[in-house]
Structures are given as structure tokens and as C-alpha cells.
Amino acid sequence: MSGAALGIEVVFVFFLALFLLHRFGDFKKQHRLVLVATLLAWCLCFLIVFIIPLDVSTTIYNRCIARNAVTPATINVSQFTTTTRAAIVNISSSSAHVASNPLSVESSSPQKCYKPWSYIPKGIMPIFWRVVYWTSQFLTWILLPFMQSYARSGGFSITGKIKTALIENAIYYGTYLLIFGALLIYVAVNPNLHLEWYQLQTIGIAAANTWGLFLLVLLLGYGLVEIPRSHWNGAKKGYLLMKTYFKAAKLMTEKADAEENLEDVMEEVRKVNECIKYNHPLRKCVDTILRKCPAEYQEKMGRNMDDYEDFEEKNINYPSEKTLVKLHKQVNYAVQRHNRTQVQWRMLLEQAFHLEDVAKNETSASRQFVHTFPPQEPESWITRHIYTPTVEWYWECLLRPWCSRILAVALALFSAVVVWSECTFFSTHPVLSLFAVFIQQAERTYNYIYIEVACFFTIFFLSICVYSTVFRIRVFNYYYFASHHQTDAYSLLFSGMLFCRLTPPLCLNFLGLTHMDGSISHQNTEQTAYTSIMGSLKVLPLIADVFYIYYPMLVVILCIATYFSLGTRCLNLLGFQQFMGDNDMTSDLTDEGKELIRREKRKRQRHEDGETRRREWKERYASNREDSSRNRNVNSEPKEPTYTEMTTSRSSKYTRSNNRTERDRIELLQDAEPLDFNADTFTDDPLDSESGRFVLLLSVWDNKAVKGGIVLD
């Protein structure tokens, strides 16, 4: 059963990482090595989070076995006479220890140990943690930084990209080698220090975990407040709608800037394309750049196939290969940014339309959710039978706000427990950390299911607070996570680096909160397999006794700063517009975004009305044509006309028809679709469509009939 539990979690973690990578990355366009490296980094980090509860339950069972193994059966008489005085002296301290630690009472007599359902035999977990940890460290410090530079490089060959990546990472790697070499020289020169390989390994792990813990507390302080607050604000439809308008104004500015940047880059590509002819040695590089351009620009520029021209002529300044590499890099960045803003704009419009529909349907008396723009996809079985308009109304207008509020309150309470435990986890007598109290209570009854569930939810909540902040961070356009397959390769690799650096200190912090780390609990008990791989930090007492104990307390200050939005206010002062309800700039951008959404809504309504008219005209025209063809087939047989029919046809030939049919044709002409002068292209003109041509034919036919054969060309 233990192997099955471990295998199930490995498979689940793999598909979870694959789902997230599919949501943010693009399997069709991005390089396979980038996707594999990011997937591997995410899988290793998620594995550490999911396997830690199994390690804790296995360690608790091993402690029980160890206590039963060291229980004394008999006492030697000679040893009793020599140690009586020492036992009497220590009787008071031992009794105090028993009173403070009830588990020591149980250790005086053998007790039955219940094996957990997910027990993993000894020797497996240390090997597993060693492989996972050192693989993640290799990824975050060596491979992923190199692949970042490789993915962003504008080289035209694998050799050129590798060369560029090595040059860009030379300073990055050289700094680490310089620091490590200085430490080795200091240890070799100082006669008082005799460090072994195990101690050097511990120093390296401690240095990496210290850097990760420094960043971990910053991200954790933001996530502990922002996640509950975001769910609480999610219940306020007016707040969400105003924030969506604000995002629309900012995104429109970014979208316009991306389009302008793409136009400038495409102009440079056009000049290079006209300059470098088909017989130039660098023409292959230009063709590679053209393939990265959007389709409409490729059709405009095409390939320069002019007649032969001497490319060594001195009057022409040909760009160098280094210039083309730089241009290639600019094209990749400009195209990716343009596509991302276009997709984000469409998704933001859908979100704004949905929130406006919710606000409009809240006062509906029929209690059926009505969409302004019905979905384009055909209705599924769930939509027809389960998620009906009535069910959708109750969920969107009544149940969903209350569910968001309840979830926000639960998350806020959990955040308060985390903050309290972060400030008191170093206290062992008495135990003040609530997570440690819960685990110790379950350890007395050997309730392994409760232990694993409690550990899982605790570390899962901590990881959500940290990882969600990583997904929300945006460093200008240098590092930016965007859903719907719009995240570039550089940001994906950067997230893998952050995950690999943050996960080990996150797990050590969790073990400290639950007092499963011997350096925190100060007990000579069996350590978890993860702690045994991390090593004892007694080699660096400054880090173990000072930094790891007192630095997590700063999470209180960070939570207070996040609650009062001090970071947002500072960014506003620096000129970076952030959403704040009591700011004039926020109000102006909200009004601007509201007008943009209203304009897009009118544009879509006109488009859908035009499509509806065209569809009706096509159906009516097709039915009339079928009726006329059917009548021709019926009347194709020769039939002798009667006297009445001949008289009627003769009179209709020489008289003007002012009957009902003519009035119907005039009404049809009046229903023609008006011209849309705000359309993006001239193809939006209804006269260009098939229905418009049909109306024009009707008008010409009427002119012939009315004017007695005089046609106005």
C-alpha cells in the first residue's frame, strides 16, 4: 500500500504540473526543451509538497518503534550502587521533563505501534529526497539560467544561441565561483577550522535555504492577506466591475503600445528585407526573421526576389549578422507581446460583459440568467439539463457571493493561525505553535489519517500563498505570467527557478512549525528523512539559532503592510497606476475603461445584428429561389392558356403595377443595413455581402418596372 500511495501522488503531481503548463505555456510554438525543463522543475517542487505528509507519518511510526527498542527490561545491581546519587540529583529535572512532555511517560513502558497505511520502508525516502533535492538545485542554479538566455537569444543557429547564453551567464556563474573559492581559501588558511565534505555540503545547503527563506517570508506575508481579501472582494460585484474597467484602461494603453512597437519593428524588418537580396549570404537569416512575423506582414513584404545585384557594392550599407541577431530578438519579443495583449483584451471583454450581465440580472423577476451575447459554442448536455438559466441565476446572483465570503473567512482564520505559529514556533515548553499542538495530539492516538490530512492542508495553504504570489508578480514586461498560453519561455523558466529555490525552505519552515525538526524542538528523536538530507545547521549557529528563529517573525510586519496596501500606495507615488478606491487617478482610469467597454459592446452588437440580418436574407433568398425553381419545374409542361389569363397578361404588360408586391419591395429596400463608419475595415459594408447585392438587384428591377424600361446606369 505504501508503494501505491507514493505512485499515486507522483502521477497526480505530474498531471497537475502538465495542466498548469498547458494553461500558461504553448505546446505548439514553444521549444520542447523549455517545456520539459519547466515541467520537470514544477513536478519536483510539487512532489516535495505532496510527499512531506507521508514522511511525517512514517517518522512518527519510526519514533514509536525506537522508543520500544530502548525501553530497559532489567537494571544491573553494580550499576545501581554507583549511579544512585546521580539519579537522586536528576530526579527533579526528569519529573519536570515528564510533566512538560507527556510522551516521555509513554516511553517508560512498551506500547503497541500502529503502522500507517502509507508507511514507506527505511532507505527509500532518503534516496528519494536526495534525488529530488539535488536535481532541483541543479535546475535552479545551472540549467534553467542557461536555458533562459538560450530561449531569449536571437541567434540563428544552436551554436550561436549557446555562445550567447554562456556569455550572458558568465558573470552569474563567476560570482558564485568567486564566493565559493574565497570560502575555501579562508577554511584552508584558518588552522582552527577543519571542515569535512559533509560540513561543506551543509554550508552550501544552508546558504541556498537562507536565500530562499529571505524571499519566502516576503511572498508569504503578501499571500496570507491578499488571498482572503481577494475572495472577500470577489463577493462584491460592483468592486469587481470597477476593477475590470480599471484593468481595461491600462490594458488598452499597453495594447496600443504593443501595436506601435510591432509596427516599428516590422518597419525595420521591411528595410532589411529590401536591402538584402536573395543572393546575399545573410538572406537565410532574413528569411528566418520573416517567418517569425505575423501573416499579414509576411504577405506585405514577401521575399525580395529582385534581379541579381552585387552585394559588395560600397554604396549600400548592409547590416551585419550581429544586427540581424538583435533584430531577430526584437521581433520575437514584439510579436509575443502583441499576441498576448490581443488575447488578454478579448478575455477581459468577456469578463466585463459577464459582470455587467450579473449586475443586470440581479433585479430580474423571472430569475433566469439572460446573456447579452449568447455563447457561440453549441449548448452541451450539462447546459441543457443541469446548468440551466435558472440554476445559473441562483448561482451567479445568490450562492456565489456567499460562498466567496465563507471561503474568505475560513482562509483569514487559517492565515491568522499561520501568523501566530510563525511567531511562536520556537517555544517548546510550553508548545505555542498550533500546528505542533495538533500534530502532537494526533501522535498520542496514532491517528495517521488526521496527521497526513493536517500536514497536507497546512503545507498546501503555505505553498498556495507563496506560489500564487509568484504567478502575480510582474516585473514590467521582463517577467510576466499570462494565462491562455500567452506566457513566454523566459517567464516559464524563471518561475521554475523560483519554485526550486522556494520549496526547500518552505518545507523546512513547515517542519519547524510542527516541531518535526530537531533543531527547533531540541529533542534527541528520530528526524524526518527530509531533515536528514538537509543536514544539521549546528555547523552555522548564527543561521540556525538566530536567522531561522527570528526572521520569520517579520511576516507580521509584511501582513500589516499588505493589509493597508502600502506597496500599492508606493507604486502609485512612483507613477505606476494601481487600483485604489480613494484615488483620483483610479476614478479617471475607471471611467475611461467603462467607456472603452461600452464602445466594444456597441461594436459587437452591431456586428451581431448585421450577421443576423445577413442570415435572414440568405434564408429568405434561398427559399424564394427554391420556390421559383419549383414553380418553373411545375409550369414547364405545355399548357394552353385560357382567355382570362391572356387578357390579364395583356393588361399587365401595358399598365403600371401599383399593387402590394411593389410596396413590399420598397419596404425591403428600407430595411437595408446602415453603414458602419466606425468599422475597422471597409468589408463591414453590408452592400459587399450577398444580401446587400440582392437588395441592389431588387432596386434595379424596380427601377425598370417603374420607369418603363429606362435604366439609370
XYZ file of C-alpha atoms in Angstrom:
713
model
C 0.000 0.000 0.000
C 2.901 2.354 0.699
C 4.248 1.999 -2.818
C 0.760 2.581 -4.229
C 0.339 5.809 -2.224
C 3.692 7.111 -3.403
C 2.963 6.158 -7.012
C -0.495 7.758 -6.980
C 0.923 11.032 -5.689
C 3.682 11.036 -8.303
C 1.147 10.508 -11.116
C -1.195 13.160 -9.693
C 1.620 15.694 -9.379
C 2.728 15.045 -12.958
C -0.718 15.712 -14.407
C -1.196 18.756 -12.168
C 2.051 20.293 -13.428
C 1.135 19.342 -17.007
C -2.261 21.049 -16.668
C -0.728 24.273 -15.335
C 1.941 24.253 -18.026
C -0.726 23.809 -20.708
C -2.713 26.718 -19.272
C 0.192 29.162 -19.238
C 2.538 27.792 -21.900
C 2.088 26.976 -25.556
C 2.877 23.402 -26.543
C 2.717 24.161 -30.275
C 5.050 27.151 -30.530
C 7.481 26.951 -27.622
C 10.651 24.882 -27.677
C 10.381 21.338 -26.379
C 13.416 21.704 -24.099
C 11.857 24.747 -22.438
C 8.628 22.864 -21.800
C 10.413 19.766 -20.483
C 12.684 21.762 -18.153
C 9.766 23.790 -16.762
C 7.618 20.687 -16.333
C 10.437 18.893 -14.509
C 11.038 21.831 -12.158
C 7.350 22.161 -11.311
C 6.955 18.400 -10.796
C 9.899 18.251 -8.379
C 8.582 21.179 -6.337
C 5.044 19.818 -6.179
C 6.404 16.389 -5.244
C 8.184 17.850 -2.229
C 4.937 19.460 -1.060
C 2.832 16.323 -1.533
C 5.307 13.765 -0.129
C 6.176 15.644 3.083
C 2.990 14.418 4.901
C 3.950 10.803 4.160
C 7.423 11.468 5.526
C 5.925 12.904 8.740
C 3.614 9.928 9.378
C 6.427 7.466 8.666
C 8.750 9.325 11.061
C 6.155 9.220 13.873
C 5.849 5.448 13.472
C 9.639 5.037 13.477
C 9.832 7.074 16.699
C 7.400 4.700 18.359
C 9.477 1.705 17.281
C 12.640 3.405 18.573
C 11.074 4.117 21.986
C 10.057 0.490 22.379
C 13.537 -0.687 21.374
C 15.361 1.361 24.046
C 12.981 0.542 26.956
C 15.129 -1.095 29.718
C 13.993 -4.535 30.892
C 16.371 -5.010 33.884
C 18.874 -2.917 35.852
C 22.326 -4.162 36.912
C 22.888 -4.035 40.714
C 26.501 -2.823 40.424
C 25.427 -0.006 38.170
C 22.686 0.876 40.649
C 25.148 1.439 43.544
C 27.376 3.728 41.500
C 24.622 5.827 39.925
C 22.205 6.234 42.825
C 23.500 9.673 43.754
C 23.285 10.934 40.149
C 19.757 9.606 39.801
C 18.669 11.343 43.002
C 20.182 14.602 41.815
C 18.407 14.390 38.444
C 15.063 13.201 39.805
C 13.608 16.686 39.952
C 14.637 17.643 36.429
C 13.328 14.388 34.995
C 9.999 14.790 36.732
C 9.684 18.284 35.321
C 10.506 16.992 31.868
C 7.827 14.283 32.218
C 5.286 16.858 33.273
C 6.088 19.072 30.288
C 6.348 16.245 27.765
C 3.652 13.601 28.287
C 5.147 11.445 25.544
C 8.052 10.614 27.863
C 5.612 8.814 30.195
C 4.602 6.526 27.405
C 8.256 5.778 26.679
C 8.780 4.224 30.129
C 6.829 1.136 29.115
C 6.478 -0.633 25.783
C 3.406 0.305 23.778
C 1.832 -1.014 20.648
C 2.796 0.897 17.490
C 0.268 1.013 14.670
C 1.770 1.078 11.218
C 0.329 3.802 8.979
C -1.422 2.859 5.778
C 1.116 4.886 3.778
C 4.218 3.611 5.563
C 7.366 3.799 3.439
C 10.198 1.415 4.440
C 13.504 2.811 5.625
C 16.043 3.601 2.954
C 13.547 4.666 0.302
C 12.714 8.184 1.448
C 16.362 9.358 1.911
C 17.206 8.250 -1.624
C 14.040 9.841 -2.971
C 14.704 13.184 -1.232
C 18.344 13.202 -2.276
C 17.449 12.729 -5.941
C 14.641 15.303 -5.834
C 16.594 17.940 -3.931
C 19.837 17.839 -5.866
C 18.026 17.647 -9.197
C 16.032 20.749 -8.316
C 19.206 22.548 -7.214
C 20.931 21.649 -10.462
C 17.965 23.034 -12.371
C 17.656 26.290 -10.454
C 21.344 27.230 -10.289
C 22.795 25.861 -13.532
C 20.421 24.589 -16.213
C 17.435 26.959 -16.021
C 19.505 30.204 -16.026
C 21.367 28.914 -19.067
C 18.119 28.000 -20.835
C 16.670 31.429 -20.070
C 19.435 33.125 -22.007
C 19.207 30.452 -24.716
C 15.436 30.972 -25.169
C 15.666 34.764 -25.353
C 18.695 34.769 -27.621
C 18.207 35.976 -31.178
C 20.787 33.656 -32.712
C 20.036 31.798 -35.915
C 21.823 28.564 -35.009
C 22.173 26.347 -31.953
C 25.869 27.209 -31.673
C 25.158 30.923 -31.745
C 22.471 30.639 -29.063
C 24.745 28.573 -26.811
C 27.548 31.091 -27.208
C 25.236 33.977 -26.323
C 23.883 32.113 -23.295
C 27.367 31.335 -21.986
C 28.464 34.954 -22.322
C 25.364 36.275 -20.555
C 25.723 33.786 -17.686
C 29.486 34.205 -17.264
C 29.036 36.909 -14.616
C 26.237 34.916 -12.977
C 28.330 31.775 -12.605
C 31.553 33.673 -11.936
C 30.080 35.354 -8.857
C 29.213 32.010 -7.284
C 32.628 30.553 -8.067
C 34.339 33.612 -6.604
C 32.413 33.412 -3.335
C 32.880 29.656 -3.054
C 36.621 29.960 -3.785
C 37.035 32.694 -1.167
C 35.342 30.496 1.439
C 37.565 27.542 0.577
C 40.690 29.678 0.886
C 39.501 31.012 4.240
C 38.896 27.475 5.554
C 42.273 26.240 4.270
C 44.226 29.147 5.826
C 42.464 29.179 9.223
C 44.010 26.452 11.433
C 41.031 26.400 13.789
C 38.635 25.267 11.086
C 38.697 21.693 9.854
C 35.638 21.237 7.708
C 34.822 17.920 6.140
C 32.882 17.296 2.968
C 29.649 16.765 4.898
C 30.065 20.115 6.629
C 30.812 21.883 3.356
C 27.677 20.326 1.899
C 25.690 21.580 4.891
C 27.083 25.093 4.426
C 26.028 25.084 0.777
C 22.527 23.877 1.637
C 22.256 26.458 4.420
C 23.291 29.262 2.080
C 20.694 28.248 -0.524
C 17.952 27.858 2.092
C 18.823 31.207 3.679
C 18.374 32.998 0.374
C 15.124 31.111 -0.233
C 13.796 31.856 3.267
C 14.516 35.550 2.784
C 12.314 35.611 -0.325
C 9.803 33.146 1.163
C 8.804 35.419 4.040
C 8.267 38.340 1.653
C 5.954 36.356 -0.614
C 4.202 34.650 2.300
C 3.393 37.948 4.014
C 1.680 39.156 0.845
C -0.248 35.949 0.140
C -1.570 35.472 3.690
C -3.523 38.746 3.409
C -4.185 39.111 -0.308
C -5.736 35.669 -0.925
C -8.516 36.002 1.711
C -9.099 39.624 0.706
C -9.397 38.748 -2.994
C -12.109 36.175 -2.223
C -13.937 38.632 0.008
C -13.858 41.295 -2.703
C -14.979 38.654 -5.190
C -18.383 38.697 -3.499
C -18.803 42.402 -4.319
C -19.908 42.634 -7.927
C -19.578 46.416 -8.062
C -15.992 46.239 -6.862
C -15.105 43.603 -9.439
C -16.745 45.584 -12.227
C -14.898 48.789 -11.301
C -11.609 46.886 -11.142
C -12.319 45.351 -14.545
C -12.897 48.816 -16.012
C -9.604 49.927 -14.478
C -7.798 46.945 -15.999
C -9.384 47.686 -19.376
C -7.992 51.235 -19.409
C -4.496 50.033 -18.500
C -4.606 47.128 -20.927
C -5.739 49.351 -23.778
C -2.682 51.545 -23.203
C -0.421 48.513 -23.175
C -2.180 47.108 -26.248
C -1.657 50.342 -28.184
C 1.984 50.451 -27.127
C 2.483 46.832 -28.219
C 0.941 47.556 -31.621
C 3.119 50.625 -32.082
C 6.202 48.681 -31.085
C 5.311 45.916 -33.536
C 4.852 48.464 -36.331
C 8.286 49.949 -35.649
C 9.963 46.551 -35.616
C 8.175 45.489 -38.808
C 9.404 48.672 -40.476
C 12.967 47.691 -39.604
C 12.341 44.225 -40.990
C 10.980 45.722 -44.205
C 14.096 47.837 -44.679
C 16.361 44.847 -44.086
C 14.267 42.736 -46.454
C 14.601 45.327 -49.227
C 18.298 45.810 -48.600
C 19.461 42.181 -48.515
C 18.775 40.469 -51.850
C 18.150 36.817 -52.489
C 21.815 36.159 -53.350
C 23.254 37.675 -50.171
C 24.855 35.242 -47.654
C 22.673 36.626 -44.849
C 19.453 36.067 -46.788
C 18.738 32.897 -44.783
C 18.781 34.939 -41.593
C 16.317 37.403 -43.086
C 14.022 34.541 -44.134
C 14.131 33.213 -40.580
C 13.080 36.635 -39.271
C 10.268 36.868 -41.819
C 8.866 33.519 -40.695
C 8.522 34.915 -37.172
C 6.488 37.909 -38.386
C 2.671 37.867 -38.401
C 0.963 36.555 -41.524
C -0.347 39.937 -42.688
C 3.133 41.441 -42.594
C 4.602 38.460 -44.422
C 2.132 38.961 -47.258
C 3.001 42.660 -47.483
C 6.763 42.206 -47.517
C 7.132 38.833 -49.157
C 10.534 37.704 -50.280
C 12.825 40.036 -52.123
C 13.402 38.310 -55.463
C 14.818 41.199 -57.497
C 17.371 40.695 -60.208
C 20.969 39.948 -59.352
C 22.785 42.764 -57.656
C 26.338 42.958 -56.412
C 26.016 42.865 -52.629
C 29.634 44.012 -52.248
C 28.839 47.416 -53.670
C 30.155 50.114 -51.354
C 27.200 52.451 -51.781
C 24.896 50.047 -49.900
C 25.304 49.666 -46.142
C 24.392 46.092 -45.422
C 23.525 45.136 -41.824
C 25.888 42.798 -40.027
C 24.986 39.429 -38.573
C 25.051 40.902 -35.068
C 22.462 43.469 -36.152
C 20.235 40.741 -37.545
C 20.559 38.775 -34.294
C 19.412 41.826 -32.367
C 16.553 42.376 -34.817
C 15.525 38.735 -34.515
C 15.351 39.103 -30.741
C 13.243 42.251 -31.074
C 10.853 40.534 -33.479
C 10.314 37.607 -31.107
C 9.606 39.930 -28.200
C 7.333 42.293 -30.157
C 5.241 39.501 -31.717
C 4.830 37.670 -28.410
C 3.817 40.843 -26.596
C 1.354 41.818 -29.330
C -0.315 38.394 -29.295
C -0.501 38.413 -25.503
C -2.217 41.800 -25.312
C -4.708 40.821 -28.019
C -5.726 37.649 -26.166
C -5.872 39.430 -22.820
C -8.084 42.128 -24.296
C -10.571 39.585 -25.621
C -10.678 37.737 -22.291
C -11.091 40.983 -20.356
C -14.013 41.964 -22.587
C -15.712 38.640 -21.882
C -15.189 39.147 -18.155
C -16.590 42.684 -18.262
C -19.646 41.608 -20.282
C -20.289 38.776 -17.823
C -20.079 41.064 -14.773
C -22.424 43.549 -16.435
C -24.860 40.715 -17.147
C -24.707 39.639 -13.487
C -25.438 43.179 -12.320
C -28.328 43.414 -14.777
C -29.824 40.016 -13.857
C -29.775 40.597 -10.100
C -33.068 42.519 -10.370
C -34.658 40.053 -12.779
C -38.169 38.962 -11.750
C -38.099 35.801 -13.870
C -34.967 34.518 -12.103
C -33.448 33.284 -15.320
C -29.981 34.381 -16.330
C -30.026 36.196 -19.672
C -26.771 36.825 -21.546
C -26.313 39.946 -23.629
C -24.185 37.962 -26.066
C -25.131 34.261 -26.144
C -22.164 31.872 -26.317
C -21.023 30.937 -29.797
C -20.445 27.276 -28.917
C -23.383 24.877 -29.171
C -25.081 24.004 -25.912
C -23.784 20.907 -24.201
C -25.808 18.301 -22.317
C -24.876 19.909 -18.980
C -26.061 23.333 -20.129
C -29.382 21.985 -21.369
C -30.276 19.752 -18.407
C -28.222 20.754 -15.346
C -26.786 24.255 -15.611
C -29.976 25.810 -16.911
C -30.623 29.588 -16.974
C -32.492 29.278 -13.667
C -29.646 27.403 -11.970
C -27.161 29.886 -13.405
C -29.170 32.796 -11.970
C -29.236 31.308 -8.473
C -25.507 30.545 -8.612
C -24.303 33.854 -10.030
C -26.682 36.170 -8.181
C -27.228 34.437 -4.830
C -24.970 31.499 -3.977
C -21.632 32.546 -5.395
C -21.225 35.740 -3.313
C -21.981 33.879 -0.092
C -19.593 31.049 -0.983
C -16.858 33.623 -1.624
C -17.481 35.253 1.761
C -17.428 31.938 3.638
C -14.232 30.891 1.880
C -12.647 34.277 2.649
C -13.452 33.957 6.372
C -12.030 30.413 6.503
C -8.842 31.495 4.733
C -8.495 34.516 7.024
C -8.690 32.281 10.105
C -6.094 29.939 8.612
C -3.838 32.915 7.879
C -4.154 34.066 11.497
C -3.114 30.599 12.708
C -0.089 30.676 10.383
C 0.992 34.123 11.611
C 0.650 33.058 15.256
C 2.621 29.862 14.675
C 5.357 31.710 12.776
C 5.883 33.962 15.801
C 5.806 31.199 18.446
C 7.119 28.023 16.806
C 10.492 28.272 18.622
C 8.781 27.823 22.023
C 8.882 24.154 23.047
C 7.952 24.446 26.757
C 5.090 25.234 26.543
C 4.219 24.438 22.944
C 2.596 27.556 21.463
C 2.552 26.695 17.776
C -0.957 25.499 16.994
C 0.229 23.221 14.205
C 2.634 21.494 16.598
C -0.180 21.060 19.148
C -2.432 19.435 16.548
C 0.276 17.026 15.382
C 1.281 16.037 18.923
C -2.329 15.367 19.906
C -2.748 13.097 16.890
C 0.591 11.409 17.635
C -0.674 10.204 21.030
C -3.546 8.301 19.417
C -1.601 7.349 16.266
C -4.279 8.843 14.039
C -2.174 8.833 10.897
C -5.026 9.865 8.609
C -5.541 13.030 10.648
C -1.784 13.671 10.737
C -1.403 13.403 6.958
C -4.530 15.466 6.241
C -3.482 18.199 8.685
C 0.058 18.282 7.303
C -1.186 18.331 3.732
C -3.621 21.216 4.220
C -1.048 23.209 6.178
C 1.764 22.944 3.649
C -0.703 23.220 0.756
C -2.018 26.530 2.095
C 1.521 27.812 2.621
C 2.508 26.805 -0.907
C -0.634 28.431 -2.386
C 0.200 31.704 -0.618
C 3.762 31.608 -1.961
C 3.200 30.205 -5.457
C 0.180 32.394 -6.238
C 2.301 35.430 -5.428
C 4.913 34.168 -7.891
C 2.207 33.982 -10.584
C 1.026 37.519 -9.777
C 4.440 39.155 -9.833
C 5.087 41.302 -12.861
C 8.450 42.951 -13.434
C 7.468 45.353 -16.227
C 7.378 43.142 -19.340
C 10.560 41.313 -18.385
C 8.811 38.685 -16.272
C 5.068 38.309 -16.712
C 2.754 35.316 -16.257
C -0.300 35.303 -18.523
C -2.884 32.565 -18.910
C -4.386 31.192 -22.129
C -0.981 30.047 -23.458
C 0.478 33.575 -23.512
C 3.452 33.183 -21.126
C 6.798 33.368 -22.876
C 9.634 30.894 -22.403
C 11.698 33.251 -20.249
C 8.910 33.669 -17.685
C 8.203 29.930 -17.580
C 11.838 29.140 -16.855
C 12.047 31.936 -14.295
C 9.057 30.503 -12.441
C 10.749 27.100 -12.379
C 13.833 28.710 -10.840
C 11.779 30.442 -8.147
C 9.846 27.284 -7.312
C 13.034 25.251 -6.901
C 14.547 27.912 -4.639
C 11.451 28.497 -2.519
C 10.225 24.926 -1.957
C 13.089 23.577 0.259
C 12.942 26.473 2.772
C 9.135 26.273 2.651
C 9.250 22.624 3.742
C 11.837 23.363 6.447
C 9.614 26.162 7.725
C 6.663 23.769 7.815
C 8.661 21.168 9.750
C 9.656 23.896 12.203
C 6.017 24.933 12.696
C 5.067 21.321 13.528
C 8.201 20.740 15.702
C 9.288 17.859 13.468
C 12.722 19.466 13.047
C 15.205 18.535 15.795
C 16.978 21.897 15.603
C 13.682 23.560 16.597
C 12.245 21.077 19.110
C 15.677 20.342 20.713
C 14.761 16.667 21.189
C 17.029 13.709 20.530
C 14.447 11.858 18.484
C 14.480 10.418 15.016
C 14.367 13.103 12.349
C 12.394 13.045 9.161
C 14.129 11.800 6.044
C 13.896 15.292 4.553
C 15.713 16.832 7.546
C 18.430 14.188 7.344
C 19.132 15.229 3.749
C 19.176 18.934 4.667
C 21.708 18.222 7.402
C 22.089 19.768 10.828
C 22.586 23.514 10.877
C 24.694 23.369 14.040
C 27.711 23.986 11.811
C 26.361 27.533 11.333
C 24.928 28.519 14.742
C 24.306 32.110 13.619
C 21.872 30.908 10.962
C 20.352 28.073 12.989
C 19.829 29.928 16.278
C 19.196 33.485 15.082
C 18.115 33.843 11.450
C 15.860 30.761 11.214
C 14.186 31.620 14.526
C 13.581 35.357 14.427
C 13.427 36.226 10.748
C 10.013 34.525 10.130
C 8.537 36.926 12.699
C 8.813 39.664 10.075
C 5.759 38.108 8.421
C 3.646 40.122 10.889
C 5.039 43.431 9.593
C 4.582 42.320 5.990
C 0.982 41.281 6.629
C 0.217 44.673 8.172
C 1.829 46.451 5.215
C -0.200 44.346 2.780
C -3.440 44.938 4.670
C -3.030 48.717 4.433
C -1.799 48.438 0.801
C 1.459 50.248 1.497
C 3.122 48.679 -1.545
C 0.264 49.758 -3.803
C 0.422 53.312 -2.484
C 4.175 53.459 -3.031
C 3.775 52.292 -6.622
C 1.149 54.979 -7.203
C 3.521 57.608 -5.893
C 6.189 56.346 -8.294
C 3.839 56.681 -11.259
C 2.684 53.051 -11.658
C -1.109 53.186 -11.644
C -2.655 50.704 -9.221
C -6.312 50.144 -8.385
C -7.250 52.153 -5.286
C -10.781 53.210 -4.460
C -9.911 56.588 -2.939
C -7.675 57.870 -5.719
C -8.491 60.399 -8.442
C -6.291 58.600 -10.947
C -8.167 55.377 -10.282
C -11.502 57.117 -10.889
C -10.306 58.610 -14.163
C -8.992 55.281 -15.432
C -12.186 53.541 -14.320
C -14.324 55.990 -16.305
C -12.062 55.589 -19.305
C -12.257 51.802 -19.105
C -16.042 51.940 -18.755
C -16.291 53.954 -21.951
C -13.976 51.513 -23.746
C -16.100 48.551 -22.681
C -19.254 50.384 -23.759
C -17.776 51.112 -27.174
C -16.708 47.493 -27.670
C -20.161 46.376 -26.590
C -21.877 48.598 -29.176
C -19.465 47.378 -31.826
C -20.206 43.739 -31.052
C -23.954 44.382 -31.015
C -23.797 45.992 -34.459
C -21.751 43.076 -35.723
C -24.188 40.509 -34.368
C -27.195 42.447 -35.704
C -25.553 42.545 -39.113
C -24.868 38.830 -39.004
C -28.487 38.186 -38.055
C -29.758 40.262 -40.996
C -27.409 38.548 -43.413
C -28.521 35.149 -42.168
C -32.197 36.077 -42.563
C -31.622 37.454 -46.068
C -29.781 34.325 -47.110
C -32.512 32.066 -45.775
C -35.250 34.165 -47.407
C -33.379 34.423 -50.699
C -32.652 30.703 -50.718
C -36.307 29.859 -50.002
C -37.530 32.218 -52.749
C -35.099 30.693 -55.204
C -36.255 27.184 -54.296
C -39.900 28.211 -54.717
C -39.218 29.805 -58.085
C -37.303 26.778 -59.336
C -40.084 24.504 -58.127
C -42.678 26.638 -59.920
C -40.635 26.551 -63.106
C -40.493 22.789 -62.941
C -44.225 22.557 -62.386
C -45.057 25.001 -65.179
C -42.562 23.544 -67.605
C -45.251 21.312 -69.150
C -47.013 22.947 -72.145
C -50.432 24.228 -71.206
C -52.919 26.134 -73.356
C -53.745 29.452 -71.773
C -57.328 30.446 -71.215
C -58.950 33.631 -72.414
C -58.955 35.154 -68.933
C -55.247 34.532 -68.449
C -54.408 36.005 -71.844
C -56.426 39.138 -71.032
C -54.779 39.513 -67.653
C -51.272 39.130 -69.050
C -52.001 41.607 -71.870
C -53.324 44.212 -69.444
C -50.426 43.764 -67.042
C -47.969 44.264 -69.875
C -49.149 47.774 -70.692
C -50.122 49.032 -67.218
C -48.027 50.188 -64.271
C -48.090 47.841 -61.323
C -49.055 49.689 -58.155
C -50.086 46.622 -56.226
C -48.999 45.204 -52.834
C -45.925 43.493 -54.281
C -44.350 46.805 -55.175
C -44.949 48.171 -51.669
C -43.329 45.075 -50.205
C -40.231 45.618 -52.349
C -39.998 49.248 -51.207
C -40.176 48.129 -47.562
C -37.426 45.620 -48.181
C -35.244 48.367 -49.582
C -35.855 50.475 -46.484
C -34.647 47.626 -44.216
C -31.139 47.760 -45.660
C -28.389 47.776 -43.039
C -26.885 51.220 -42.361
C -23.257 51.833 -42.994
C -20.903 51.374 -40.006
C -18.454 54.268 -40.185
C -16.681 53.006 -37.050
C -15.806 49.684 -38.614
C -12.182 48.594 -38.739
C -12.236 47.812 -42.451
C -14.444 48.598 -45.430
C -15.527 44.975 -45.612
C -18.075 45.700 -42.891
C -20.216 47.467 -45.529
C -23.435 45.445 -45.899
C -23.514 46.128 -49.652
C -20.423 43.941 -50.016
C -22.259 40.906 -48.701
C -24.515 38.612 -50.641
C -27.614 40.052 -49.021
C -26.576 43.563 -50.000
C -26.170 42.538 -53.633
C -29.629 41.006 -53.508
C -31.142 44.301 -52.291
C -29.321 46.135 -55.104
C -30.761 43.743 -57.714
C -34.250 44.325 -56.345
C -33.825 48.083 -56.598
C -32.629 47.907 -60.210
C -35.533 45.632 -61.082
C -37.987 48.090 -59.531
C -36.477 50.963 -61.494
C -37.006 49.042 -64.715
C -40.616 48.349 -63.869
C -41.433 51.871 -62.721
C -39.618 53.918 -65.351
C -40.891 51.878 -68.239
C -37.612 50.437 -69.450
C -35.404 53.460 -68.800
C -32.492 52.167 -66.683
C -30.211 54.536 -64.794
C -26.699 53.088 -65.006
